[in-house]
Coordinates of C-alpha atoms in Angstrom, one line a residue:
M29 CA -14.7 -53.0 23.5
G30 CA -16.7 -50.1 24.9
H31 CA -17.8 -52.3 27.8
S32 CA -14.2 -53.2 28.8
L33 CA -13.4 -49.5 28.8
T34 CA -16.2 -48.4 31.1
F35 CA -15.4 -51.4 33.2
S36 CA -11.8 -50.4 33.8
F37 CA -12.6 -46.9 35.3
P38 CA -14.0 -48.1 38.8
V39 CA -10.9 -50.4 39.2
I40 CA -8.6 -47.5 38.6
S41 CA -10.2 -45.1 41.0
L42 CA -10.4 -47.8 43.7
K43 CA -6.7 -48.3 43.2
L44 CA -6.1 -44.7 43.6
L45 CA -8.1 -44.5 46.9
F46 CA -6.1 -47.4 48.4
V47 CA -2.8 -45.8 47.4
S48 CA -3.5 -42.5 49.0
G49 CA -5.8 -43.7 51.7
T50 CA -7.5 -40.1 51.7
V51 CA -10.4 -38.3 50.0
S52 CA -7.9 -36.4 47.9
A53 CA -7.7 -39.0 45.4
Q54 CA -11.3 -38.0 44.3
L55 CA -10.0 -34.5 43.6
R56 CA -8.5 -33.9 40.1
Q57 CA -7.4 -30.9 38.2
N58 CA -9.7 -31.4 35.2
F59 CA -12.8 -32.3 37.2
Y60 CA -15.0 -30.0 35.3
A61 CA -13.6 -30.7 31.9
N62 CA -16.9 -32.3 30.6
S63 CA -19.4 -30.3 32.7
C64 CA -18.1 -26.7 32.8
S65 CA -14.8 -26.6 30.8
N66 CA -14.4 -22.8 31.2
V67 CA -14.8 -22.7 34.9
E68 CA -11.3 -21.4 35.7
A69 CA -11.3 -18.5 33.3
I70 CA -14.9 -17.5 34.5
V71 CA -13.8 -17.5 38.0
R72 CA -10.5 -15.7 37.2
G73 CA -12.4 -13.0 35.3
E74 CA -14.7 -12.2 38.2
V75 CA -11.8 -12.2 40.7
A76 CA -9.8 -9.8 38.5
K77 CA -12.9 -7.5 38.4
K78 CA -13.2 -7.6 42.1
F79 CA -9.4 -7.2 42.6
S80 CA -9.6 -3.9 40.4
Q81 CA -12.2 -2.5 42.8
T82 CA -10.4 -3.2 46.0
F83 CA -7.0 -4.8 47.0
V84 CA -8.8 -6.2 50.1
T85 CA -10.2 -8.8 47.8
V86 CA -6.7 -10.6 48.1
P87 CA -6.2 -11.0 51.8
A88 CA -10.0 -11.5 52.4
T89 CA -10.4 -14.4 49.9
L90 CA -7.1 -16.1 51.2
R91 CA -8.1 -16.0 54.8
L92 CA -11.6 -17.1 54.0
F93 CA -10.2 -20.3 52.4
F94 CA -7.9 -20.9 55.3
H95 CA -10.7 -20.4 57.9
D96 CA -13.0 -22.6 55.8
C97 CA -10.6 -25.6 55.5
F98 CA -9.5 -25.6 59.2
V99 CA -13.1 -26.1 60.3
Q100 CA -14.8 -29.2 59.0
G101 CA -12.6 -29.2 55.9
C102 CA -12.7 -27.2 52.7
D103 CA -16.5 -27.4 52.2
A104 CA -17.5 -23.7 52.1
S105 CA -19.3 -24.0 55.3
V106 CA -17.8 -20.7 56.5
M107 CA -20.0 -19.0 53.8
I108 CA -23.4 -20.1 55.3
A109 CA -25.4 -17.2 56.9
S110 CA -26.8 -17.7 60.3
T111 CA -30.7 -18.2 60.6
G112 CA -33.0 -18.0 63.6
S113 CA -32.4 -21.6 64.5
N114 CA -28.7 -21.8 63.6
K115 CA -25.7 -19.7 64.4
A116 CA -23.2 -20.5 61.6
E117 CA -19.4 -20.6 61.5
K118 CA -19.1 -17.0 60.2
D119 CA -20.6 -15.7 63.4
H120 CA -18.1 -17.3 65.8
P121 CA -15.8 -14.6 67.4
D122 CA -12.8 -16.0 65.6
N123 CA -14.6 -15.4 62.2
L124 CA -16.2 -12.0 62.8
S125 CA -13.1 -10.3 61.3
L126 CA -13.3 -12.0 58.0
A127 CA -13.7 -9.3 55.5
G128 CA -16.9 -9.2 53.5
D129 CA -14.8 -8.8 50.3
G130 CA -13.9 -12.5 50.5
F131 CA -17.4 -13.7 50.6
D132 CA -18.4 -11.3 47.8
T133 CA -15.7 -12.6 45.5
V134 CA -17.0 -16.1 45.8
I135 CA -20.6 -15.0 45.5
K136 CA -19.9 -13.0 42.3
A137 CA -17.8 -15.9 40.7
K138 CA -20.5 -18.4 41.6
A139 CA -23.1 -16.1 39.8
A140 CA -20.9 -15.8 36.8
V141 CA -20.4 -19.6 36.5
D142 CA -24.2 -20.2 37.0
A143 CA -25.0 -17.7 34.2
V144 CA -23.4 -20.1 31.7
P145 CA -26.2 -22.6 31.1
S146 CA -23.9 -25.7 30.7
C147 CA -22.3 -24.7 34.1
R148 CA -25.5 -24.0 36.2
N149 CA -25.5 -26.0 39.5
K150 CA -22.5 -27.9 38.4
V151 CA -19.7 -26.2 40.4
S152 CA -19.5 -26.1 44.1
C153 CA -18.9 -23.0 46.2
A154 CA -16.0 -24.9 47.8
D155 CA -14.2 -25.4 44.4
I156 CA -14.9 -21.7 43.5
L157 CA -13.3 -20.5 46.7
A158 CA -10.2 -22.8 46.1
L159 CA -9.9 -21.3 42.5
A160 CA -10.4 -17.6 43.7
T161 CA -7.8 -18.2 46.3
R162 CA -5.2 -19.4 43.7
D163 CA -6.2 -16.3 41.5
V164 CA -5.8 -13.7 44.2
I165 CA -2.3 -15.1 45.2
A166 CA -1.2 -14.9 41.5
M167 CA -2.7 -11.4 41.1
S168 CA -0.8 -10.0 44.0
G169 CA 2.7 -11.3 42.8
G170 CA 2.6 -14.8 44.2
P171 CA 3.0 -18.1 42.4
S172 CA 0.1 -19.7 40.3
Y173 CA -0.6 -23.3 40.6
A174 CA -2.9 -25.9 39.3
V175 CA -5.9 -26.5 41.6
E176 CA -7.5 -29.9 42.3
L177 CA -11.2 -29.8 42.0
G178 CA -14.2 -31.9 42.9
R179 CA -15.2 -30.8 46.5
L180 CA -18.8 -30.7 47.4
D181 CA -20.3 -28.1 49.6
G182 CA -20.9 -29.0 53.2
L183 CA -24.3 -29.7 54.8
S184 CA -23.7 -28.2 58.3
S185 CA -22.1 -24.9 59.6
T186 CA -22.2 -24.1 63.3
A187 CA -20.4 -21.5 65.4
A188 CA -19.6 -24.2 68.0
S189 CA -17.7 -26.3 65.4
V190 CA -15.1 -23.4 65.3
N191 CA -14.1 -23.8 68.8
G192 CA -10.2 -24.5 69.1
K193 CA -9.9 -25.0 65.4
L194 CA -8.2 -21.8 64.3
P195 CA -4.7 -20.5 65.3
H196 CA -4.5 -17.6 67.6
P197 CA -2.1 -14.7 67.3
T198 CA -0.6 -15.6 70.8
F199 CA 0.3 -19.3 69.7
N200 CA 3.7 -20.7 70.4
L201 CA 5.4 -23.2 67.9
N202 CA 4.0 -26.2 69.8
Q203 CA 0.5 -25.0 69.6
L204 CA 0.8 -24.1 66.0
N205 CA 2.3 -27.3 65.0
S206 CA -0.4 -29.4 66.8
L207 CA -3.2 -27.4 65.3
F208 CA -1.7 -27.8 61.7
A209 CA -0.9 -31.5 62.4
A210 CA -4.5 -32.2 63.1
N211 CA -5.2 -31.1 59.5
G212 CA -2.4 -33.4 58.0
L213 CA 0.0 -30.4 57.7
S214 CA 3.7 -30.4 58.7
Q215 CA 5.8 -27.7 60.4
T216 CA 7.1 -26.7 57.0
D217 CA 3.6 -26.4 55.6
M218 CA 2.7 -24.3 58.7
I219 CA 5.6 -21.9 58.1
A220 CA 4.7 -21.7 54.5
L221 CA 1.1 -20.9 55.1
S222 CA 2.0 -18.3 57.9
A223 CA 3.5 -16.3 55.1
A224 CA -0.2 -15.4 54.1
H225 CA 0.7 -12.6 56.6
T226 CA 2.8 -11.0 53.8
L227 CA -0.7 -9.5 52.8
G228 CA -3.5 -7.9 54.5
F229 CA -4.0 -6.3 57.9
S230 CA -4.8 -6.8 61.5
H231 CA -6.7 -4.8 64.2
C232 CA -4.7 -3.3 67.2
D233 CA -6.3 -5.5 69.8
K234 CA -4.8 -8.7 68.2
F235 CA -1.3 -7.7 69.2
S236 CA -1.6 -4.8 71.7
N237 CA -0.3 -7.1 74.5
R238 CA 3.0 -7.2 72.7
I239 CA 3.6 -3.4 72.8
Y240 CA 1.8 -2.4 76.2
N241 CA 1.6 -5.3 78.7
F242 CA 3.7 -8.2 77.5
S243 CA 4.8 -9.4 81.0
R244 CA 5.7 -8.4 84.4
Q245 CA 9.3 -7.8 83.4
N246 CA 8.7 -6.4 80.0
A247 CA 6.0 -4.1 78.9
V248 CA 7.0 -4.6 75.3
D249 CA 7.8 -8.0 73.9
P250 CA 11.6 -8.2 73.8
T251 CA 11.4 -10.1 70.5
L252 CA 9.9 -7.1 68.9
N253 CA 12.1 -4.8 67.0
K254 CA 12.5 -1.6 69.1
D255 CA 11.8 0.8 66.3
Y256 CA 8.9 -1.3 65.0
A257 CA 7.4 -1.5 68.5
T258 CA 7.6 2.4 68.8
Q259 CA 5.8 2.7 65.4
L260 CA 3.1 0.2 66.4
Q261 CA 2.5 2.3 69.6
Q262 CA 2.1 5.4 67.5
M263 CA -0.4 3.6 65.2
C264 CA -2.2 1.8 68.1
P265 CA -2.4 4.3 71.0
R266 CA -3.7 2.5 74.2
N267 CA -7.5 3.3 73.7
V268 CA -7.5 3.2 70.1
D269 CA -10.6 2.6 67.9
P270 CA -10.8 -1.2 67.5
S271 CA -11.5 -0.7 63.8
I272 CA -8.0 0.7 63.1
A273 CA -6.1 -1.6 60.8
I274 CA -2.5 -2.2 60.6
N275 CA -0.6 -3.9 57.7
M276 CA 0.7 -7.4 58.6
D277 CA 3.9 -6.8 56.4
P278 CA 5.2 -3.2 57.1
N279 CA 7.4 -3.3 54.0
T280 CA 5.5 -4.8 51.1
P281 CA 1.8 -5.0 52.2
R282 CA 0.4 -5.5 48.9
T283 CA 2.8 -8.0 47.4
F284 CA 2.7 -11.7 48.0
D285 CA 6.4 -12.3 48.6
N286 CA 9.0 -13.7 50.9
V287 CA 9.7 -10.4 52.6
Y288 CA 7.5 -11.7 55.3
F289 CA 10.5 -14.1 56.4
Q290 CA 13.0 -11.1 56.1
N291 CA 10.8 -9.2 58.4
L292 CA 10.9 -11.9 60.9
Q293 CA 14.7 -11.9 60.9
K294 CA 14.5 -8.2 61.8
G295 CA 11.9 -8.8 64.7
Q296 CA 9.1 -7.3 62.5
G297 CA 6.6 -10.2 62.9
L298 CA 3.3 -8.6 64.0
F299 CA 2.0 -11.5 66.0
T300 CA 3.5 -13.6 68.5
S301 CA 2.6 -16.5 66.2
D302 CA 4.6 -14.9 63.5
Q303 CA 7.7 -13.9 65.4
V304 CA 7.9 -17.3 67.1
L305 CA 8.8 -18.9 63.8
F306 CA 12.1 -17.1 64.0
T307 CA 12.5 -17.0 67.8
D308 CA 12.2 -20.8 68.1
T309 CA 15.3 -22.5 66.9
R310 CA 13.2 -25.5 65.5
S311 CA 11.6 -23.3 62.8
R312 CA 14.3 -20.6 62.3
P313 CA 16.4 -22.6 59.7
T314 CA 13.1 -22.7 57.5
V315 CA 12.6 -18.9 57.9
D316 CA 16.2 -18.2 57.1
A317 CA 16.1 -20.5 54.0
W318 CA 13.0 -18.8 52.7
A319 CA 14.1 -15.3 53.5
S320 CA 16.9 -15.7 51.0
N321 CA 15.2 -18.0 48.5
S322 CA 11.8 -16.9 47.1
Q323 CA 11.7 -19.7 44.7
A324 CA 12.0 -22.4 47.4
F325 CA 9.3 -20.6 49.5
N326 CA 6.9 -20.4 46.5
Q327 CA 7.3 -24.1 45.9
A328 CA 6.7 -24.9 49.7
F329 CA 3.7 -22.7 49.5
I330 CA 2.2 -24.3 46.5
T331 CA 2.7 -27.8 48.2
A332 CA 1.1 -26.5 51.5
M333 CA -1.8 -24.9 49.8
S334 CA -2.5 -28.1 47.8
K335 CA -2.4 -30.2 51.0
L336 CA -4.7 -27.5 52.7
G337 CA -7.1 -27.9 49.8
R338 CA -7.6 -31.6 50.5
V339 CA -8.5 -31.2 54.1
G340 CA -11.9 -32.8 55.0
V341 CA -13.3 -32.8 51.5
K342 CA -16.9 -33.8 51.1
T343 CA -17.9 -36.2 48.4
G344 CA -20.9 -38.4 47.7
R345 CA -23.9 -38.0 50.1
N346 CA -21.6 -35.9 52.5
G347 CA -22.3 -32.7 50.5
N348 CA -24.0 -31.2 47.5
I349 CA -23.6 -28.3 45.1
R350 CA -25.2 -25.3 46.8
R351 CA -27.4 -23.0 44.6
N352 CA -26.6 -20.1 46.9
C353 CA -23.3 -20.2 48.7
A354 CA -24.7 -18.6 51.9
A355 CA -27.6 -20.9 52.3
F356 CA -28.2 -24.7 52.3
N357 CA -30.3 -26.0 49.4

């Protein structure tokens, strides 16, 4: 009888693979049930500790996950440090503004997991980042959700691989949609994930074109709320120190909420890529719907995060479990 049981497992997993046609079938919520059953509580404890030290933990971790998944998939390749012979993802210009607190959150959680003898070298940095991301969203007032696990850590990380893979603040709807579609994400997913800008901050140079030299006809972007534009000019004078940070959400910058969409309705999207979601009539109905229905937004966000977490997952010989998240084994 024992034989027939063990025999049936491969059949089931094969079936799953064919049904979904993607790697996501190999991810499952209870992946560590037998190897490190307490992993979620351990990670959450470390994230909570880090969160109590600095709020930046929240946007930094969320952004790290997004930047990881959009370049070679969710494989913690963004965490690799450059060496003399290899310039890694994190040193690409698009990643230089990733806050150190995100990296630190994962490294501390990894250390805590590996301090438990039964868990040592069993849990990937990629999975820890996925769990920590869920935790920071919940800690800042957003929805909590079950995280699928079983990713391996990637075996390569190059700055060159980042080119053209991350959205830019100047993107229009077509550019956003095609970049997200390349990762299996719909326009609805893209709008939901853009709401990560309900948290965190940006540097003046990322949007200064909208308040000083937008076009020949308009120095200030006409889709920008006039009072908000004046406020931004005061916070970001022309030759401002580039390290000056401005809240992405001027109203509730420390709360994960649907106020992001209400801001867009008022012309208070900080980036062109934010405001275009309302300006473009193809995406406006979704913005309007979520501005008045936080439950619908939360549900769409969970769906989008789960799909994001399945992008380019490494399994088998395409990955391993890194001992140190910042270096290959």
